[in-house]
Amino acid sequence: MAIKTNKNIKKDFPWFKKNPGWIYLDNAATSLKPKTMIETVVNFYEKWTANPHNTDSNFTYHISEMIQDTRKKIAKLINANVTEIIFTSGATESLNVIANGLKQWLKKDDEIILTNGEHTSNLLPWMQLAKEKQCKLVFAGELNQVPTENDIIQKVNQKTRVIVFANISNLLGYELDAQKISHQAKQKNSKVIIVCDATQLLPHKLIDVKTTNIDFLVASAHKMCGPTGVGMFYMKSIYFNKLIPLRLGGGMNNEVKHNHFTYANGYEKFEGGTPHTAGIIGWGAAIDYLNMIGWQHIHQHDIMLKQYVNKQFQTLPNVKLVNPHSIYPVVTFTVNGLHSQDVANYLGHQKIIVRSGLSCAKLAHYIIDEPAVVRASFWIYNKKQDVDKLVAALRKLKKQDILKYVI
């Protein structure tokens, strides 16, 4: 199939037609949606609405098959077995399910390794778990420095039970090599469990869970052209019979008696209740779209944009680029003498959508020594012209301009 070029990608996204003149630079929070994905979701509601747990007719059975098609597409993206993909409401639920399921594996004084760059969805479940089980949280990395693979590996000892990390930071765009962490950590302690938050990675590049030898991986549809409210996690099949599910209800049980019930087998054990059927099917259409663009093109476009941003930001004397060394197009910066929220508000009035604060990575101030920053995150439909407009808006920004937009 032919690979699209960036020149015509914007035409595939109705958002741009509905919002003329606006520049969308908050892709690390959520991506825009292509028309093909939207049409797939609408078609489900108009033509196929029914519960996928009802397989008593050819009609409803087809809905179950559409869900399985998406499961197969995700498995192919990360080189997993189809039976190892579990659907959830998003990466946040996925991480909560994993942390809850690992409770029985942990005991007092066991150690969980994290970094200060984690999103709160990959921080709070482990904090809660550590509190309940009286485990120790170990934060890898030096103050005022981006954490590295070696920082994590050096913390591994015989008390280490879980290592959790995002392999691309949502705030700073740095990457951690999951394969290096997993292989070297397990050489030091074969019982270590590796949990990888690939929420920011999968919109930009693929990962092979077999080669990396990670145990769990999570992702969200809405970061990669799919609907909100749907995500997944990969789990090595060896854990299926050992983890307790978080959601109990319809679809995840086999036998139910007055004082006893049994779990369903495989991924069904963790998918209790009616799924976000339209969202799952829409995610499948989103994956088709990204496959059509081509992952190599996406990666090359990422690198081009970040290099261009770095070059253009060098022309702004009052702007500090906080993450110049990341290769992914997440641009984190501050403006001298101005609060990040004021800058983001000003840019919003220039029709440029960015994000301020620490973007839910609330311990990241230990890395960047900044209480708050502005984040502009680019993706496949952004062009050099979008960078130019951002730079132009920042160049003409004066302190008194902020006062114009104070509510």
Coordinates of C-alpha atoms in Angstrom, one line a residue:
M1 CA 0.0 0.0 0.0
A2 CA 1.3 3.4 -0.9
I3 CA 2.7 5.6 1.9
K4 CA 1.1 8.9 2.4
T5 CA 3.2 12.1 2.5
N6 CA 2.8 14.8 5.1
K7 CA 1.5 17.1 2.4
N8 CA -1.9 15.5 2.2
I9 CA -2.3 14.0 5.7
K10 CA -4.2 17.0 7.1
K11 CA -7.0 16.4 4.6
D12 CA -7.7 13.1 6.4
F13 CA -8.5 14.9 9.7
P14 CA -11.9 16.8 9.9
W15 CA -10.6 18.7 12.9
F16 CA -8.7 21.1 10.7
K17 CA -11.7 21.8 8.5
K18 CA -13.8 22.4 11.5
N19 CA -11.2 24.7 13.2
P20 CA -9.6 26.7 10.4
G21 CA -6.4 28.6 11.4
W22 CA -5.8 26.6 14.5
I23 CA -2.6 24.8 15.2
Y24 CA -2.8 21.6 17.3
L25 CA 0.4 21.0 19.4
D26 CA -0.9 18.8 22.2
N27 CA -0.5 15.4 20.6
A28 CA 1.3 14.0 23.7
A29 CA -2.1 14.4 25.5
T30 CA -4.3 13.1 22.7
S31 CA -4.1 12.9 19.0
L32 CA -6.6 14.1 16.4
K33 CA -8.8 11.6 14.7
P34 CA -8.8 10.6 11.0
K35 CA -12.1 10.5 9.1
T36 CA -11.8 6.8 8.4
M37 CA -11.7 6.1 12.2
I38 CA -14.7 8.4 12.8
E39 CA -16.7 6.8 10.1
T40 CA -15.9 3.3 11.5
V41 CA -17.3 4.3 14.9
V42 CA -20.4 5.9 13.4
N43 CA -21.0 2.9 11.2
F44 CA -20.9 0.6 14.3
Y45 CA -23.5 2.7 16.1
E46 CA -25.7 3.0 13.0
K47 CA -25.4 -0.5 11.7
W48 CA -24.0 -2.9 14.2
T49 CA -25.1 -1.9 17.7
A50 CA -25.4 -4.9 19.9
N51 CA -23.6 -6.5 22.8
P52 CA -20.6 -8.6 21.6
H53 CA -21.2 -11.1 24.5
N54 CA -24.3 -12.2 22.6
T55 CA -23.0 -14.8 20.1
D56 CA -26.4 -16.4 19.5
S57 CA -26.8 -15.0 16.0
N58 CA -24.6 -14.4 13.0
F59 CA -25.2 -10.7 13.4
T60 CA -23.9 -10.4 16.9
Y61 CA -21.1 -13.0 16.3
H62 CA -19.7 -10.6 13.6
I63 CA -19.3 -7.9 16.3
S64 CA -17.2 -10.2 18.4
E65 CA -15.1 -11.0 15.3
M66 CA -14.6 -7.2 14.7
I67 CA -13.2 -6.9 18.3
Q68 CA -10.9 -9.9 17.6
D69 CA -9.7 -8.2 14.4
T70 CA -8.5 -5.3 16.5
R71 CA -6.9 -7.6 19.0
K72 CA -5.0 -9.2 16.1
K73 CA -3.8 -5.9 14.8
I74 CA -2.5 -4.8 18.2
A75 CA -0.8 -8.1 18.7
K76 CA 0.9 -7.7 15.3
L77 CA 2.1 -4.2 16.2
I78 CA 4.0 -5.4 19.2
N79 CA 4.7 -9.0 18.1
A80 CA 2.6 -10.5 20.8
N81 CA 0.3 -13.5 20.7
V82 CA -3.3 -12.5 20.1
T83 CA -4.3 -14.2 23.4
E84 CA -2.0 -11.9 25.3
I85 CA -3.9 -8.7 24.5
I86 CA -6.4 -7.4 27.1
F87 CA -8.7 -4.5 26.4
T88 CA -9.3 -1.8 29.1
S89 CA -10.6 1.7 29.3
G90 CA -7.1 3.1 28.8
A91 CA -3.5 3.0 30.0
T92 CA -4.6 4.2 33.5
E93 CA -6.9 1.3 34.0
S94 CA -4.3 -1.1 32.5
L95 CA -1.7 0.0 35.1
N96 CA -4.2 -0.3 37.9
V97 CA -5.2 -3.8 36.8
I98 CA -1.5 -4.8 36.7
A99 CA -0.6 -3.3 40.0
N100 CA -3.6 -4.8 41.7
G101 CA -2.9 -8.2 40.1
L102 CA 0.7 -8.2 41.4
K103 CA -0.3 -7.7 45.0
Q104 CA 0.0 -11.3 45.9
W105 CA 3.6 -11.4 44.5
L106 CA 4.9 -8.7 46.8
K107 CA 5.7 -8.7 50.5
K108 CA 7.1 -6.4 53.1
D109 CA 10.4 -4.7 52.1
D110 CA 10.3 -5.8 48.5
E111 CA 11.4 -3.0 46.1
I112 CA 9.6 -1.3 43.2
I113 CA 11.9 0.7 40.9
L114 CA 10.4 3.8 39.1
T115 CA 11.7 7.1 37.7
N116 CA 10.9 10.7 38.5
G117 CA 9.7 11.1 34.9
E118 CA 6.6 8.8 35.2
H119 CA 3.1 10.0 34.5
T120 CA 0.9 9.8 37.5
S121 CA -1.0 6.9 36.0
N122 CA 2.3 5.0 36.2
L123 CA 3.1 6.3 39.6
L124 CA 0.1 6.4 41.9
P125 CA -0.9 2.7 41.5
W126 CA 2.6 1.6 42.6
M127 CA 2.6 4.1 45.5
Q128 CA -0.7 2.7 46.7
L129 CA 0.6 -0.9 46.2
A130 CA 3.8 -0.1 48.1
K131 CA 1.7 1.4 50.9
E132 CA -0.6 -1.6 51.2
K133 CA 2.2 -4.2 51.1
Q134 CA 4.8 -2.2 52.9
C135 CA 7.2 -2.2 50.0
K136 CA 9.9 0.3 49.2
L137 CA 9.7 2.6 46.2
V138 CA 13.1 3.2 44.7
F139 CA 13.5 6.1 42.3
A140 CA 16.2 5.7 39.7
G141 CA 18.1 8.7 38.3
E142 CA 20.2 11.6 39.5
L143 CA 18.6 15.0 40.4
N144 CA 18.4 17.5 37.6
Q145 CA 19.2 14.7 35.0
V146 CA 17.2 12.6 32.6
P147 CA 17.1 9.0 33.9
T148 CA 19.0 6.4 31.9
E149 CA 18.8 2.7 31.5
N150 CA 21.9 2.3 33.6
D151 CA 20.3 4.3 36.4
I152 CA 17.5 1.8 36.6
I153 CA 19.7 -1.3 36.2
Q154 CA 22.1 -0.1 39.0
K155 CA 19.2 -0.1 41.4
V156 CA 18.3 -3.7 40.8
N157 CA 19.1 -6.1 43.7
Q158 CA 17.7 -9.3 45.2
K159 CA 14.9 -7.3 46.8
T160 CA 13.7 -5.9 43.5
R161 CA 10.4 -7.3 42.4
V162 CA 9.0 -4.8 39.9
I163 CA 10.5 -2.3 37.5
V164 CA 8.1 0.2 35.9
F165 CA 9.0 2.9 33.4
A166 CA 7.7 4.8 30.4
N167 CA 9.9 4.1 27.4
I168 CA 9.2 7.6 26.1
S169 CA 8.5 10.5 28.5
N170 CA 5.3 12.4 27.9
L171 CA 6.9 15.6 29.1
L172 CA 10.5 15.5 28.0
G173 CA 10.4 13.1 25.0
Y174 CA 13.5 11.1 26.1
E175 CA 13.5 7.3 25.4
L176 CA 14.5 4.4 27.6
D177 CA 15.6 1.2 25.9
A178 CA 13.2 -1.5 27.2
Q179 CA 15.3 -4.3 25.9
K180 CA 18.4 -3.2 27.7
I181 CA 16.6 -2.6 30.9
S182 CA 14.8 -5.9 30.8
H183 CA 17.7 -8.1 29.8
Q184 CA 20.2 -6.6 32.1
A185 CA 17.8 -6.3 35.1
K186 CA 16.8 -10.0 34.7
Q187 CA 20.5 -11.0 34.6
K188 CA 20.9 -9.5 38.0
N189 CA 17.6 -10.8 39.4
S190 CA 15.7 -13.4 37.3
K191 CA 12.5 -12.8 39.4
V192 CA 12.2 -9.1 38.4
I193 CA 8.9 -8.2 36.6
I194 CA 9.1 -5.5 33.9
V195 CA 6.2 -3.2 33.3
C196 CA 6.5 -0.9 30.3
D197 CA 4.3 2.1 29.8
A198 CA 4.3 2.4 25.9
T199 CA 1.5 5.0 25.8
Q200 CA 3.8 7.6 24.3
L201 CA 5.9 5.2 22.3
L202 CA 3.3 3.5 20.1
P203 CA 2.2 6.6 18.2
H204 CA 5.8 7.0 17.0
K205 CA 7.4 3.6 16.7
L206 CA 6.7 -0.1 17.2
I207 CA 8.1 -2.4 19.9
D208 CA 8.7 -6.1 20.0
V209 CA 7.6 -7.6 23.3
K210 CA 9.3 -10.9 22.7
T211 CA 12.7 -9.4 21.8
T212 CA 12.5 -6.9 24.7
N213 CA 11.4 -9.7 27.1
I214 CA 9.1 -7.4 29.1
D215 CA 6.3 -8.9 31.1
F216 CA 3.6 -6.2 30.8
L217 CA 3.0 -3.3 28.3
V218 CA 0.3 -0.8 28.3
A219 CA -1.1 1.6 25.6
S220 CA -4.1 3.9 24.8
A221 CA -6.0 4.2 21.6
H222 CA -6.6 8.0 21.8
K223 CA -2.9 8.7 21.6
M224 CA -2.7 7.0 18.2
C225 CA -5.7 8.2 16.2
G226 CA -8.2 6.1 18.1
P227 CA -11.2 6.9 20.3
T228 CA -11.0 8.0 23.9
G229 CA -11.9 5.5 26.6
V230 CA -10.2 2.4 25.3
G231 CA -6.8 1.0 25.8
M232 CA -5.0 -2.3 26.4
F233 CA -2.3 -4.2 28.1
Y234 CA -0.1 -7.0 27.0
M235 CA 0.6 -9.7 29.6
K236 CA 2.9 -12.7 29.2
S237 CA 0.7 -15.8 29.2
I238 CA 2.5 -17.2 32.2
Y239 CA 0.8 -14.6 34.4
F240 CA -2.8 -15.3 33.3
N241 CA -3.5 -17.9 36.0
K242 CA -1.6 -16.1 38.7
L243 CA -3.1 -12.6 38.6
I244 CA -6.4 -11.7 40.2
P245 CA -8.7 -9.5 37.9
L246 CA -9.8 -6.0 39.1
R247 CA -13.2 -6.1 37.4
L248 CA -15.7 -8.8 38.4
G249 CA -18.9 -9.3 36.5
G250 CA -20.4 -10.5 33.2
G251 CA -18.2 -12.2 30.7
M252 CA -15.2 -12.9 33.0
N253 CA -16.6 -16.0 34.8
N254 CA -17.3 -19.6 33.9
E255 CA -19.2 -21.2 36.8
V256 CA -21.2 -19.3 39.4
K257 CA -22.7 -20.9 42.5
H258 CA -24.1 -19.5 45.8
N259 CA -20.7 -19.6 47.5
H260 CA -18.3 -20.1 44.6
F261 CA -17.3 -18.9 41.2
T262 CA -14.6 -19.6 38.7
Y263 CA -12.8 -17.3 36.3
A264 CA -13.0 -17.4 32.6
N265 CA -9.9 -18.5 30.7
G266 CA -7.2 -16.2 29.1
Y267 CA -7.9 -12.6 28.4
E268 CA -11.6 -12.9 29.1
K269 CA -10.7 -13.2 32.8
F270 CA -9.7 -9.5 32.8
E271 CA -12.4 -8.1 30.5
G272 CA -15.5 -8.1 32.7
G273 CA -18.5 -6.2 31.6
T274 CA -19.6 -4.8 28.3
P275 CA -16.5 -3.5 26.5
H276 CA -16.2 -0.1 24.7
T277 CA -17.1 -2.0 21.5
A278 CA -17.2 1.0 19.2
G279 CA -13.9 2.3 20.6
I280 CA -12.1 -1.0 20.1
I281 CA -13.3 -1.3 16.5
G282 CA -12.4 2.3 15.9
W283 CA -8.9 1.6 17.3
G284 CA -8.6 -1.1 14.6
A285 CA -9.4 1.5 11.9
A286 CA -6.9 3.9 13.4
I287 CA -4.2 1.2 13.3
D288 CA -5.0 0.6 9.6
Y289 CA -4.6 4.3 9.0
L290 CA -1.2 4.5 10.7
N291 CA -0.1 1.3 8.8
M292 CA -1.0 3.1 5.6
I293 CA 1.1 6.1 6.4
G294 CA 4.0 3.8 7.3
W295 CA 6.0 3.7 10.6
Q296 CA 9.3 4.5 8.9
H297 CA 7.7 7.7 7.5
I298 CA 6.3 8.6 11.0
H299 CA 9.7 8.1 12.6
Q300 CA 11.5 10.2 10.0
H301 CA 8.9 12.9 10.3
D302 CA 9.4 13.0 14.0
I303 CA 13.1 13.5 13.8
M304 CA 12.8 16.2 11.1
L305 CA 10.3 18.2 13.2
K306 CA 12.4 18.0 16.4
Q307 CA 15.6 19.0 14.6
Y308 CA 13.8 21.9 13.0
V309 CA 12.2 23.0 16.3
N310 CA 15.6 23.0 18.0
K311 CA 17.1 25.1 15.3
Q312 CA 14.3 27.6 15.3
F313 CA 14.2 27.9 19.1
Q314 CA 17.9 28.9 19.1
T315 CA 16.7 32.2 17.5
L316 CA 14.6 33.0 20.6
P317 CA 16.8 34.7 23.3
N318 CA 14.1 34.7 26.0
V319 CA 13.1 31.1 25.5
K320 CA 14.8 28.2 27.2
L321 CA 14.4 24.8 25.6
V322 CA 14.4 22.3 28.4
N323 CA 14.8 19.1 26.4
P324 CA 17.0 19.8 23.3
H325 CA 18.5 16.3 23.2
S326 CA 15.3 14.3 22.8
I327 CA 14.6 12.9 19.3
Y328 CA 10.9 12.8 19.6
P329 CA 8.9 16.0 18.7
V330 CA 8.0 16.9 22.3
V331 CA 9.2 20.4 22.9
T332 CA 9.4 21.6 26.5
F333 CA 10.3 25.2 27.2
T334 CA 10.1 28.2 29.5
V335 CA 9.9 31.9 28.7
N336 CA 12.0 34.2 30.9
G337 CA 10.0 36.0 33.5
L338 CA 6.6 34.4 32.6
H339 CA 4.6 31.6 34.1
S340 CA 4.0 28.7 31.8
Q341 CA 0.2 28.8 32.2
D342 CA 0.3 32.5 31.1
V343 CA 2.4 31.6 28.1
A344 CA 0.1 28.7 27.1
N345 CA -3.0 31.0 27.5
Y346 CA -1.3 33.6 25.3
L347 CA -0.5 31.0 22.6
G348 CA -4.1 29.8 22.8
H349 CA -5.3 33.3 21.9
Q350 CA -2.9 33.0 18.9
K351 CA -4.8 29.8 17.9
I352 CA -1.9 27.6 19.0
I353 CA -2.9 24.8 21.4
V354 CA -0.2 23.7 23.8
R355 CA 0.0 22.4 27.4
S356 CA 1.3 24.0 30.6
G357 CA 2.5 22.7 33.9
L358 CA 4.2 19.3 34.3
S359 CA 1.7 17.4 32.1
C360 CA 0.8 14.9 34.9
A361 CA 4.5 14.0 35.4
K362 CA 4.4 15.6 38.8
L363 CA 7.8 14.5 40.0
A364 CA 9.6 15.7 36.8
H365 CA 10.7 18.9 38.6
Y366 CA 13.4 16.7 40.2
I367 CA 14.7 16.2 36.6
I368 CA 14.4 19.6 35.0
D369 CA 14.5 21.8 38.1
E370 CA 11.5 23.8 36.9
P371 CA 8.1 24.0 38.7
A372 CA 6.2 24.3 35.4
V373 CA 6.9 24.4 31.7
V374 CA 5.2 24.8 28.4
R375 CA 4.9 21.6 26.2
A376 CA 4.3 21.7 22.5
S377 CA 4.0 18.2 21.1
F378 CA 4.0 17.6 17.3
W379 CA 2.9 14.6 15.2
I380 CA 2.2 13.3 11.7
Y381 CA -0.1 16.2 10.5
N382 CA 2.2 19.0 11.8
K383 CA 4.5 20.8 9.4
K384 CA 7.4 23.2 9.6
Q385 CA 4.9 26.0 9.1
D386 CA 3.4 25.1 12.5
V387 CA 6.8 25.4 14.1
D388 CA 7.3 28.8 12.3
K389 CA 4.0 30.1 13.7
L390 CA 4.8 29.0 17.2
V391 CA 8.2 30.6 17.0
A392 CA 6.8 33.8 15.5
A393 CA 4.2 34.0 18.3
L394 CA 6.9 33.5 21.0
R395 CA 9.2 36.1 19.3
K396 CA 6.6 38.8 19.5
L397 CA 5.5 37.9 23.0
K398 CA 6.0 40.7 25.6
K399 CA 5.1 40.6 29.2
Q400 CA 2.4 43.2 28.8
D401 CA 0.7 40.9 26.2
I402 CA -0.1 38.4 29.0
L403 CA -2.2 41.0 30.8
K404 CA -4.5 41.2 27.7
Y405 CA -5.7 37.7 28.3
V406 CA -6.1 37.6 32.1
I407 CA -9.7 36.7 32.9

